[in-house]
């Protein structure tokens, strides 16, 4: 039965408006990144008067974008690897064993996800200052320090999402592996991890995305040498002028890795993100 | 050395050939079997302790200390101040408390509108896209773009669009439509609240959409078919079947959206910088500013602890209320 006209018209109008709203900043980002500076400094133009790819060359010189890119890559990459590997063990324990304190552990993990980052920022800052004073190890401003702070958000959701994925791997599979002579770790790495690979990849992409977009810790816990993209993009504004065309070009360049990864893996990501809420 | 021992990788196949062969010599003992879950949890436990529990304890301790920049290098020896930080924070007649209270109300108002709009748009989009039609897959991908873009890249673009002199927004409403006498400011003053709301909804609604799409998939098709046979139109089906079926999903979704929006730091920070205009001074930014701009960590920590208590109470009440509601409808 075909839907009535009122439904089709409402759908067309609503989805068209929404698409416009969603894509407007994308259009501004792309078109402005191809404009010369005098165009983005004056009145906004829907259709650029002249196109140039110069901003894409200038972004690397105006600020050390390459260095920031590297810092973001190292910090987000390391935080992702640590949280996913550690979460694999923890999620396996929660998914396959019953033990005293299991509920306490899962509730703690779940509740730390709801705490605001600002809550951990001050104390971690103080801990780093203290460790620096006591041992001379400068965690504050270092990449290692930043990686540790990123675990405050990437570890809980990695554990939480992986529990969901591991629960969806049938228990018969690892029972069979144990009958075949696999130890618990053998069953984990030979059976469960391979079966949950799409889920693990999705969790990793999600962890990476979140770390790549993090602003709060990055703006306090970095210095000139360890600055990440989140803070580095602010470098295109000078006392007199903001190089908006370069800001837009740089925004596009730093978005490509995560948007590409997200869209490639959206099917798996969406399953993982929604599993907990819908069940 | 290794010539006598069978190659490690061969072990499995050997055992498969002889099903009765003795299991691995290092058979896990009883103790090991019991402690295995804890061993697996150990790395996670250590890190949870390091990044969550210890910082929280320190945060609470510091909220009872007089921690200004003079004691920063040696904060554990900062003098105790008892409840001074808290009384300063909740003294709503004095500047610190007054500013905190106004920031709290701003955050509540902002969260209410942002969560409401995200929910509304996300639900409507999910319902309109429940049936397949040409271009549905592409639209779905487009709708996920705000979710995938890094916050600072997306929000900085919005900041550019809301510039007074060279932004798209003023170009449209002032130059093209002539709605205002002079181009308004969007990033300072009272308009900043609207700006923040627009950006926050743009960034947040796709999550509601995702969750709602997943929720809709769980509604059996037969119910719709039965309703259609009984003569229910599309709009009636949405009102009588779709919306009631989404209730349990809504409860989780609204809680998550509430927590995210209430705690959001990234969006206002990228839009407005270190000090947001009063109309858009969200609580996270406010605590950040009270701590790192004035270097008064004691009051900043007291504010954090109060924020945490508030979130715990609201979440607890919400869970209590919704699970009660659910068991009441089940009965």
Tab-separated table of N, CA, C and O in Angstrom, chain A residues 4 6-7 10-11 14 18-19 21-22 25 28-29 32 40 42-44 46 86 89 92 97 99-100 114-116 119-123 125-127 130 133 148 152 156 181-182 184 190 206 212 215-216 220 229-230 244 251 255 262 266 270 273-274 278, chain B residues 12 15 36-38 40-41 44 47 51-52 55 58 73 75 121 124-125 128 133 139-142 144 147-150 152-153 156-158 160 163 166 168 171 175-176 202 205 210 214 218 234-235 259 263 265-266 269 288 291-292 297 304 307-308 315:
chain	number	residue	atom	x	y	z
A	4	UNK	N	0.230	7.807	1.872
A	4	UNK	CA	-0.564	8.930	1.350
A	4	UNK	C	0.325	10.108	0.966
A	4	UNK	O	1.476	10.195	1.387
A	6	UNK	N	0.231	13.204	1.865
A	6	UNK	CA	0.652	14.065	2.975
A	6	UNK	C	1.953	13.550	3.587
A	6	UNK	O	2.848	14.323	3.932
A	7	UNK	N	2.097	12.226	3.664
A	7	UNK	CA	3.314	11.640	4.228
A	7	UNK	C	4.496	11.867	3.296
A	7	UNK	O	5.578	12.280	3.735
A	10	UNK	N	5.544	15.620	3.350
A	10	UNK	CA	6.233	15.967	4.595
A	10	UNK	C	7.636	15.379	4.607
A	10	UNK	O	8.588	16.023	5.027
A	11	UNK	N	7.728	14.131	4.147
A	11	UNK	CA	9.042	13.488	4.141
A	11	UNK	C	10.009	14.242	3.244
A	11	UNK	O	11.142	14.516	3.629
A	14	UNK	N	10.917	17.671	4.900
A	14	UNK	CA	11.738	17.509	6.096
A	14	UNK	C	13.147	17.045	5.751
A	14	UNK	O	14.134	17.632	6.195
A	18	UNK	N	16.656	19.115	6.207
A	18	UNK	CA	17.662	18.537	7.102
A	18	UNK	C	18.993	18.322	6.366
A	18	UNK	O	20.066	18.620	6.904
A	19	UNK	N	18.910	17.845	5.114
A	19	UNK	CA	20.132	17.656	4.333
A	19	UNK	C	20.848	18.988	4.148
A	19	UNK	O	22.073	19.068	4.274
A	21	UNK	N	20.709	21.608	6.131
A	21	UNK	CA	21.283	21.984	7.433
A	21	UNK	C	22.579	21.224	7.696
A	21	UNK	O	23.584	21.797	8.123
A	22	UNK	N	22.565	19.918	7.391
A	22	UNK	CA	23.742	19.083	7.655
A	22	UNK	C	24.903	19.470	6.752
A	22	UNK	O	26.052	19.564	7.186
A	25	UNK	N	27.639	23.529	6.574
A	25	UNK	CA	29.025	23.754	6.994
A	25	UNK	C	30.035	23.019	6.113
A	25	UNK	O	31.137	23.513	5.902
A	28	UNK	N	30.528	25.228	3.184
A	28	UNK	CA	31.331	26.398	3.564
A	28	UNK	C	32.794	25.992	3.717
A	28	UNK	O	33.707	26.688	3.254
A	29	UNK	N	33.019	24.835	4.348
A	29	UNK	CA	34.385	24.370	4.580
A	29	UNK	C	35.102	24.168	3.256
A	29	UNK	O	36.203	24.681	3.034
A	32	UNK	N	35.219	27.606	0.990
A	32	UNK	CA	36.098	28.645	1.533
A	32	UNK	C	37.561	28.230	1.499
A	32	UNK	O	38.449	29.071	1.430
A	40	UNK	N	37.684	35.487	1.608
A	40	UNK	CA	37.134	35.046	2.890
A	40	UNK	C	37.179	36.161	3.922
A	40	UNK	O	36.533	36.077	4.964
A	42	UNK	N	36.311	39.342	3.175
A	42	UNK	CA	35.205	40.248	2.889
A	42	UNK	C	33.870	39.542	3.056
A	42	UNK	O	33.768	38.539	3.763
A	43	UNK	N	32.826	40.082	2.415
A	43	UNK	CA	31.499	39.484	2.498
A	43	UNK	C	31.512	38.046	2.017
A	43	UNK	O	32.235	37.700	1.092
A	44	UNK	N	30.690	37.229	2.643
A	44	UNK	CA	30.618	35.835	2.223
A	44	UNK	C	30.069	35.742	0.807
A	44	UNK	O	29.164	36.485	0.428
A	46	UNK	N	28.546	32.946	-1.939
A	46	UNK	CA	28.095	31.564	-2.159
A	46	UNK	C	28.918	30.902	-3.252
A	46	UNK	O	29.307	29.749	-3.125
A	86	UNK	N	43.811	-3.553	26.428
A	86	UNK	CA	43.457	-3.790	27.826
A	86	UNK	C	41.977	-4.143	27.949
A	86	UNK	O	41.587	-5.007	28.742
A	89	UNK	N	41.064	-7.952	27.282
A	89	UNK	CA	41.194	-8.853	28.438
A	89	UNK	C	40.043	-8.649	29.420
A	89	UNK	O	39.422	-9.600	29.885
A	92	UNK	N	36.703	-9.861	28.095
A	92	UNK	CA	36.664	-11.325	28.078
A	92	UNK	C	36.312	-11.853	29.467
A	92	UNK	O	35.452	-12.732	29.611
A	97	UNK	N	33.275	-15.054	32.452
A	97	UNK	CA	33.459	-15.598	33.801
A	97	UNK	C	32.510	-14.909	34.767
A	97	UNK	O	32.125	-13.761	34.578
A	99	UNK	N	32.536	-13.792	38.692
A	99	UNK	CA	33.499	-13.659	39.794
A	99	UNK	C	32.998	-12.590	40.739
A	99	UNK	O	32.149	-11.751	40.387
A	100	UNK	N	33.531	-12.624	41.920
A	100	UNK	CA	33.127	-11.656	42.936
A	100	UNK	C	33.570	-10.254	42.506
A	100	UNK	O	34.700	-10.072	42.077
A	114	UNK	N	29.989	8.624	32.391
A	114	UNK	CA	29.076	9.763	32.433
A	114	UNK	C	29.696	10.972	33.120
A	114	UNK	O	29.137	12.048	33.101
A	115	UNK	N	30.862	10.792	33.722
A	115	UNK	CA	31.477	11.924	34.418
A	115	UNK	C	32.090	12.893	33.420
A	115	UNK	O	32.670	12.474	32.422
A	116	UNK	N	31.981	14.180	33.692
A	116	UNK	CA	32.570	15.152	32.763
A	116	UNK	C	34.098	15.123	32.834
A	116	UNK	O	34.673	14.870	33.896
A	119	UNK	N	36.150	17.006	35.456
A	119	UNK	CA	36.297	16.429	36.786
A	119	UNK	C	37.675	15.800	36.971
A	119	UNK	O	38.247	15.839	38.053
A	120	UNK	N	38.207	15.206	35.898
A	120	UNK	CA	39.496	14.526	35.989
A	120	UNK	C	40.651	15.450	35.611
A	120	UNK	O	41.800	15.162	35.921
A	121	UNK	N	40.336	16.536	34.920
A	121	UNK	CA	41.388	17.421	34.419
A	121	UNK	C	42.224	18.013	35.554
A	121	UNK	O	43.449	17.926	35.546
A	122	UNK	N	41.544	18.605	36.536
A	122	UNK	CA	42.278	19.248	37.631
A	122	UNK	C	43.145	18.260	38.405
A	122	UNK	O	44.340	18.491	38.565
A	123	UNK	N	42.574	17.150	38.898
A	123	UNK	CA	43.384	16.212	39.665
A	123	UNK	C	44.548	15.632	38.864
A	123	UNK	O	45.662	15.534	39.388
A	125	UNK	N	46.098	16.985	36.435
A	125	UNK	CA	47.064	18.076	36.342
A	125	UNK	C	47.923	18.128	37.614
A	125	UNK	O	49.148	18.209	37.549
A	126	UNK	N	47.256	18.045	38.766
A	126	UNK	CA	47.989	18.097	40.042
A	126	UNK	C	48.899	16.882	40.215
A	126	UNK	O	50.031	17.012	40.695
A	127	UNK	N	48.413	15.702	39.813
A	127	UNK	CA	49.243	14.490	39.910
A	127	UNK	C	50.504	14.661	39.061
A	127	UNK	O	51.617	14.364	39.493
A	130	UNK	N	52.939	16.915	40.691
A	130	UNK	CA	53.576	16.220	41.802
A	130	UNK	C	54.644	15.235	41.346
A	130	UNK	O	55.752	15.211	41.871
A	133	UNK	N	57.642	17.046	40.201
A	133	UNK	CA	58.457	17.554	41.309
A	133	UNK	C	59.256	16.448	41.966
A	133	UNK	O	60.420	16.618	42.314
A	148	UNK	N	47.746	9.105	28.692
A	148	UNK	CA	47.137	8.604	29.929
A	148	UNK	C	45.800	9.303	30.196
A	148	UNK	O	44.821	8.652	30.561
A	152	UNK	N	40.997	8.132	30.144
A	152	UNK	CA	39.837	8.400	30.997
A	152	UNK	C	38.534	8.214	30.228
A	152	UNK	O	37.538	7.828	30.791
A	156	UNK	N	36.858	3.248	29.298
A	156	UNK	CA	35.518	2.781	29.683
A	156	UNK	C	34.645	2.374	28.497
A	156	UNK	O	34.044	1.311	28.521
A	181	UNK	N	41.563	-28.363	23.363
A	181	UNK	CA	42.814	-28.226	24.083
A	181	UNK	C	43.319	-26.813	24.234
A	181	UNK	O	44.448	-26.605	24.663
A	182	UNK	N	42.521	-25.833	23.887
A	182	UNK	CA	42.936	-24.448	24.078
A	182	UNK	C	42.774	-24.059	25.541
A	182	UNK	O	41.776	-24.421	26.176
A	184	UNK	N	42.324	-20.872	28.388
A	184	UNK	CA	41.440	-19.693	28.330
A	184	UNK	C	41.972	-18.626	27.386
A	184	UNK	O	41.219	-18.037	26.602
A	190	UNK	N	42.295	-17.355	19.748
A	190	UNK	CA	42.073	-18.158	18.546
A	190	UNK	C	40.627	-18.148	18.115
A	190	UNK	O	40.319	-18.394	16.956
A	206	UNK	N	36.299	4.045	16.746
A	206	UNK	CA	35.559	4.972	17.583
A	206	UNK	C	36.480	5.621	18.621
A	206	UNK	O	36.417	6.835	18.846
A	212	UNK	N	40.997	11.855	18.554
A	212	UNK	CA	41.375	12.783	17.490
A	212	UNK	C	40.628	14.111	17.641
A	212	UNK	O	41.122	15.165	17.290
A	215	UNK	N	39.405	18.096	22.861
A	215	UNK	CA	39.875	19.474	22.967
A	215	UNK	C	40.320	19.833	24.388
A	215	UNK	O	41.357	20.468	24.584
A	216	UNK	N	39.550	19.383	25.388
A	216	UNK	CA	39.766	19.845	26.759
A	216	UNK	C	41.165	19.512	27.281
A	216	UNK	O	41.923	20.411	27.664
A	220	UNK	N	44.996	21.963	27.773
A	220	UNK	CA	45.686	22.224	29.037
A	220	UNK	C	47.000	21.460	29.121
A	220	UNK	O	48.015	21.971	29.598
A	229	UNK	N	46.277	18.705	16.979
A	229	UNK	CA	45.508	19.453	15.990
A	229	UNK	C	44.414	20.293	16.638
A	229	UNK	O	44.123	21.399	16.195
A	230	UNK	N	43.800	19.724	17.699
A	230	UNK	CA	42.686	20.414	18.345
A	230	UNK	C	43.090	21.822	18.780
A	230	UNK	O	42.302	22.755	18.707
A	244	UNK	N	41.027	32.548	7.216
A	244	UNK	CA	39.886	31.623	7.207
A	244	UNK	C	39.994	30.573	6.119
A	244	UNK	O	39.555	29.436	6.301
A	251	UNK	N	40.989	22.306	8.368
A	251	UNK	CA	39.897	21.541	8.970
A	251	UNK	C	39.534	20.349	8.097
A	251	UNK	O	39.289	19.241	8.597
A	255	UNK	N	40.080	16.360	8.987
A	255	UNK	CA	38.854	15.572	9.095
A	255	UNK	C	38.912	14.309	8.254
A	255	UNK	O	38.281	13.303	8.586
A	262	UNK	N	35.339	6.433	9.431
A	262	UNK	CA	33.988	6.275	9.967
A	262	UNK	C	33.019	5.787	8.899
A	262	UNK	O	32.273	4.839	9.100
A	266	UNK	N	30.988	2.395	9.030
A	266	UNK	CA	29.796	2.853	9.742
A	266	UNK	C	28.853	1.716	10.129
A	266	UNK	O	28.231	1.763	11.174
A	270	UNK	N	27.841	1.479	13.916
A	270	UNK	CA	26.469	1.744	14.304
A	270	UNK	C	25.925	0.578	15.133
A	270	UNK	O	25.283	0.775	16.161
A	273	UNK	N	27.464	0.917	18.621
A	273	UNK	CA	26.983	2.077	19.371
A	273	UNK	C	25.563	1.880	19.849
A	273	UNK	O	25.181	2.327	20.919
A	274	UNK	N	24.763	1.226	19.015
A	274	UNK	CA	23.352	1.152	19.326
A	274	UNK	C	22.999	-0.095	20.131
A	274	UNK	O	21.965	-0.110	20.794
A	278	UNK	N	19.637	-0.235	22.725
A	278	UNK	CA	18.386	-0.779	22.217
A	278	UNK	C	17.976	-2.069	22.920
A	278	UNK	O	16.812	-2.372	23.073
B	12	UNK	N	49.080	-28.368	18.409
B	12	UNK	CA	47.647	-28.542	18.232
B	12	UNK	C	47.322	-29.709	17.325
B	12	UNK	O	46.481	-30.539	17.654
B	15	UNK	N	47.897	-33.075	18.920
B	15	UNK	CA	46.843	-33.458	19.851
B	15	UNK	C	45.586	-33.898	19.094
B	15	UNK	O	44.888	-34.790	19.508
B	36	UNK	N	41.929	-16.313	37.547
B	36	UNK	CA	42.095	-15.926	36.146
B	36	UNK	C	41.303	-14.664	35.765
B	36	UNK	O	41.874	-13.746	35.173
B	37	UNK	N	40.010	-14.587	36.114
B	37	UNK	CA	39.284	-13.354	35.777
B	37	UNK	C	39.962	-12.112	36.335
B	37	UNK	O	40.028	-11.082	35.648
B	38	UNK	N	40.498	-12.238	37.532
B	38	UNK	CA	41.149	-11.066	38.137
B	38	UNK	C	42.443	-10.715	37.414
B	38	UNK	O	42.777	-9.541	37.256
B	40	UNK	N	42.967	-11.213	34.287
B	40	UNK	CA	42.560	-10.579	33.037
B	40	UNK	C	42.144	-9.125	33.266
B	40	UNK	O	42.349	-8.262	32.428
B	41	UNK	N	41.545	-8.899	34.428
B	41	UNK	CA	41.064	-7.550	34.735
B	41	UNK	C	42.178	-6.624	35.210
B	41	UNK	O	42.019	-5.417	35.210
B	44	UNK	N	43.215	-3.428	33.392
B	44	UNK	CA	42.106	-2.468	33.386
B	44	UNK	C	41.908	-1.876	34.780
B	44	UNK	O	41.673	-0.674	34.917
B	47	UNK	N	44.594	0.718	35.533
B	47	UNK	CA	44.373	1.970	34.814
B	47	UNK	C	43.146	2.714	35.324
B	47	UNK	O	43.156	3.934	35.437
B	51	UNK	N	43.484	6.493	36.363
B	51	UNK	CA	42.889	7.624	35.651
B	51	UNK	C	41.525	8.044	36.195
B	51	UNK	O	41.056	9.129	35.902
B	52	UNK	N	40.878	7.195	36.996
B	52	UNK	CA	39.566	7.580	37.499
B	52	UNK	C	39.503	7.704	39.016
B	52	UNK	O	39.137	8.742	39.536
B	55	UNK	N	42.319	10.124	40.789
B	55	UNK	CA	41.986	11.534	40.513
B	55	UNK	C	40.722	12.002	41.221
B	55	UNK	O	40.652	13.140	41.693
B	58	UNK	N	41.574	12.628	44.821
B	58	UNK	CA	42.343	13.875	44.911
B	58	UNK	C	41.441	15.084	44.704
B	58	UNK	O	41.538	16.084	45.428
B	73	UNK	N	52.875	24.224	43.235
B	73	UNK	CA	54.033	23.331	43.131
B	73	UNK	C	54.007	22.254	44.211
B	73	UNK	O	54.590	21.203	44.074
B	75	UNK	N	51.085	21.114	46.189
B	75	UNK	CA	49.673	21.237	46.536
B	75	UNK	C	49.252	20.369	47.711
B	75	UNK	O	48.317	20.699	48.424
B	121	UNK	N	14.408	15.974	16.034
B	121	UNK	CA	14.910	15.835	14.658
B	121	UNK	C	15.330	14.385	14.389
B	121	UNK	O	15.005	13.809	13.351
B	124	UNK	N	12.199	12.138	14.090
B	124	UNK	CA	11.476	12.392	12.843
B	124	UNK	C	12.230	11.811	11.658
B	124	UNK	O	11.645	11.128	10.807
B	125	UNK	N	13.546	12.051	11.611
B	125	UNK	CA	14.337	11.543	10.490
B	125	UNK	C	14.299	10.020	10.451
B	125	UNK	O	14.146	9.419	9.383
B	128	UNK	N	10.851	8.898	9.183
B	128	UNK	CA	10.689	9.142	7.753
B	128	UNK	C	11.542	8.182	6.932
B	128	UNK	O	11.260	7.936	5.767
B	133	UNK	N	13.439	3.896	0.302
B	133	UNK	CA	13.092	4.685	-0.882
B	133	UNK	C	14.400	5.013	-1.584
B	133	UNK	O	15.485	4.825	-1.011
B	139	UNK	N	21.472	9.280	1.889
B	139	UNK	CA	21.036	10.228	2.922
B	139	UNK	C	21.551	9.812	4.297
B	139	UNK	O	22.028	10.626	5.078
B	140	UNK	N	21.471	8.518	4.574
B	140	UNK	CA	21.923	8.003	5.854
B	140	UNK	C	23.398	8.329	6.072
B	140	UNK	O	23.796	8.761	7.147
B	141	UNK	N	24.192	8.144	5.014
B	141	UNK	CA	25.617	8.457	5.115
B	141	UNK	C	25.820	9.954	5.345
B	141	UNK	O	26.626	10.361	6.184
B	142	UNK	N	25.080	10.779	4.596
B	142	UNK	CA	25.208	12.232	4.748
B	142	UNK	C	24.875	12.639	6.188
B	142	UNK	O	25.565	13.444	6.807
B	144	UNK	N	25.308	11.124	8.827
B	144	UNK	CA	26.305	10.738	9.829
B	144	UNK	C	27.527	11.654	9.811
B	144	UNK	O	28.380	11.571	10.699
B	147	UNK	N	28.416	13.679	12.850
B	147	UNK	CA	28.866	12.812	13.933
B	147	UNK	C	30.327	12.417	13.747
B	147	UNK	O	31.059	12.246	14.714
B	148	UNK	N	30.742	12.271	12.472
B	148	UNK	CA	32.088	11.784	12.195
B	148	UNK	C	33.137	12.894	12.206
B	148	UNK	O	34.289	12.649	12.529
B	149	UNK	N	32.737	14.120	11.861
B	149	UNK	CA	33.716	15.207	11.794
B	149	UNK	C	34.307	15.493	13.182
B	149	UNK	O	33.581	15.495	14.170
B	150	UNK	N	35.625	15.748	13.267
B	150	UNK	CA	36.197	16.131	14.559
B	150	UNK	C	35.536	17.428	15.044
B	150	UNK	O	35.282	18.327	14.252
B	152	UNK	N	36.464	20.067	16.650
B	152	UNK	CA	37.056	21.395	16.425
B	152	UNK	C	36.958	21.821	14.966
B	152	UNK	O	36.761	22.992	14.673
B	153	UNK	N	37.077	20.850	14.027
B	153	UNK	CA	36.976	21.203	12.616
B	153	UNK	C	35.562	21.672	12.283
B	153	UNK	O	35.369	22.675	11.593
B	156	UNK	N	34.667	25.037	14.342
B	156	UNK	CA	35.405	26.203	13.858
B	156	UNK	C	34.767	26.699	12.548
B	156	UNK	O	34.729	27.904	12.278
B	157	UNK	N	34.221	25.764	11.754
B	157	UNK	CA	33.514	26.166	10.538
B	157	UNK	C	32.247	26.950	10.886
B	157	UNK	O	31.938	27.970	10.266
B	158	UNK	N	31.522	26.470	11.903
B	158	UNK	CA	30.349	27.218	12.359
B	158	UNK	C	30.753	28.596	12.891
B	158	UNK	O	30.052	29.583	12.657
B	160	UNK	N	33.126	30.378	11.850
B	160	UNK	CA	33.341	31.193	10.654
B	160	UNK	C	32.008	31.644	10.061
B	160	UNK	O	31.832	32.804	9.682
B	163	UNK	N	30.543	34.609	11.920
B	163	UNK	CA	31.287	35.867	12.014
B	163	UNK	C	30.370	37.025	11.640
B	163	UNK	O	29.529	36.890	10.748
B	166	UNK	N	32.064	38.703	7.902
B	166	UNK	CA	32.331	37.876	6.714
B	166	UNK	C	31.709	36.490	6.808
B	166	UNK	O	32.119	35.575	6.110
B	168	UNK	N	28.543	33.573	6.723
B	168	UNK	CA	27.416	33.228	5.861
B	168	UNK	C	26.087	33.662	6.470
B	168	UNK	O	25.203	34.159	5.773
B	171	UNK	N	25.350	37.269	6.061
B	171	UNK	CA	25.210	37.540	4.630
B	171	UNK	C	23.785	37.208	4.195
B	171	UNK	O	23.152	37.975	3.467
B	175	UNK	N	22.237	40.786	4.285
B	175	UNK	CA	22.457	41.258	2.915
B	175	UNK	C	21.393	40.737	1.958
B	175	UNK	O	20.876	41.487	1.124
B	176	UNK	N	21.072	39.434	2.065
B	176	UNK	CA	20.196	38.849	1.058
B	176	UNK	C	18.718	39.000	1.394
B	176	UNK	O	17.905	39.285	0.544
B	202	UNK	N	23.164	20.572	15.597
B	202	UNK	CA	23.750	20.060	14.353
B	202	UNK	C	24.659	18.869	14.644
B	202	UNK	O	24.638	17.868	13.948
B	205	UNK	N	22.204	15.677	16.833
B	205	UNK	CA	21.013	14.942	16.408
B	205	UNK	C	21.321	13.616	15.720
B	205	UNK	O	20.548	12.662	15.885
B	210	UNK	N	20.670	7.664	14.880
B	210	UNK	CA	21.248	6.313	14.857
B	210	UNK	C	20.520	5.381	15.817
B	210	UNK	O	20.119	4.270	15.461
B	214	UNK	N	18.004	2.127	14.957
B	214	UNK	CA	18.184	0.785	15.496
B	214	UNK	C	16.939	0.336	16.255
B	214	UNK	O	16.515	-0.812	16.150
B	218	UNK	N	13.698	-3.009	15.482
B	218	UNK	CA	13.238	-4.065	16.380
B	218	UNK	C	11.717	-4.192	16.428
B	218	UNK	O	11.205	-5.081	17.093
B	234	UNK	N	-0.868	5.739	7.604
B	234	UNK	CA	0.529	5.858	8.003
B	234	UNK	C	0.684	6.706	9.267
B	234	UNK	O	1.398	6.342	10.195
B	235	UNK	N	-0.012	7.851	9.294
B	235	UNK	CA	0.135	8.740	10.439
B	235	UNK	C	-0.360	8.073	11.715
B	235	UNK	O	0.237	8.208	12.771
B	259	UNK	N	23.476	13.715	29.554
B	259	UNK	CA	24.815	13.724	30.152
B	259	UNK	C	25.834	14.377	29.214
B	259	UNK	O	26.646	15.198	29.634
B	263	UNK	N	27.550	18.050	30.011
B	263	UNK	CA	28.997	18.052	30.265
B	263	UNK	C	29.808	18.634	29.119
B	263	UNK	O	31.032	18.666	29.186
B	265	UNK	N	32.102	20.364	26.742
B	265	UNK	CA	33.115	21.409	26.878
B	265	UNK	C	33.578	21.854	25.494
B	265	UNK	O	33.766	23.039	25.249
B	266	UNK	N	33.734	20.868	24.612
B	266	UNK	CA	34.361	21.121	23.314
B	266	UNK	C	33.646	22.181	22.487
B	266	UNK	O	34.271	23.094	21.953
B	269	UNK	N	33.901	25.737	23.878
B	269	UNK	CA	35.308	26.150	23.935
B	269	UNK	C	35.823	26.527	22.550
B	269	UNK	O	36.538	27.516	22.399
B	288	UNK	N	36.307	25.267	34.253
B	288	UNK	CA	37.626	25.394	33.625
B	288	UNK	C	38.196	26.784	33.880
B	288	UNK	O	39.343	26.945	34.292
B	291	UNK	N	39.142	27.509	37.421
B	291	UNK	CA	40.331	26.792	37.867
B	291	UNK	C	41.594	27.282	37.189
B	291	UNK	O	42.570	27.636	37.848
B	292	UNK	N	41.572	27.322	35.852
B	292	UNK	CA	42.822	27.556	35.137
B	292	UNK	C	43.067	29.017	34.767
B	292	UNK	O	44.171	29.377	34.394
B	297	UNK	N	42.203	26.389	42.346
B	297	UNK	CA	41.851	24.991	42.181
B	297	UNK	C	40.908	24.494	43.262
B	297	UNK	O	40.120	23.589	43.028
B	304	UNK	N	33.408	21.102	40.875
B	304	UNK	CA	33.383	19.796	40.214
B	304	UNK	C	32.642	18.769	41.052
B	304	UNK	O	31.850	17.975	40.529
B	307	UNK	N	28.997	19.399	40.908
B	307	UNK	CA	28.493	18.979	39.598
B	307	UNK	C	28.300	17.468	39.565
B	307	UNK	O	27.271	16.963	39.106
B	308	UNK	N	29.300	16.751	40.092
B	308	UNK	CA	29.226	15.289	40.119
B	308	UNK	C	28.027	14.826	40.934
B	308	UNK	O	27.265	13.955	40.501
B	315	UNK	N	20.774	11.353	37.509
B	315	UNK	CA	20.800	10.046	36.850
B	315	UNK	C	20.079	9.001	37.694
B	315	UNK	O	19.286	8.204	37.176
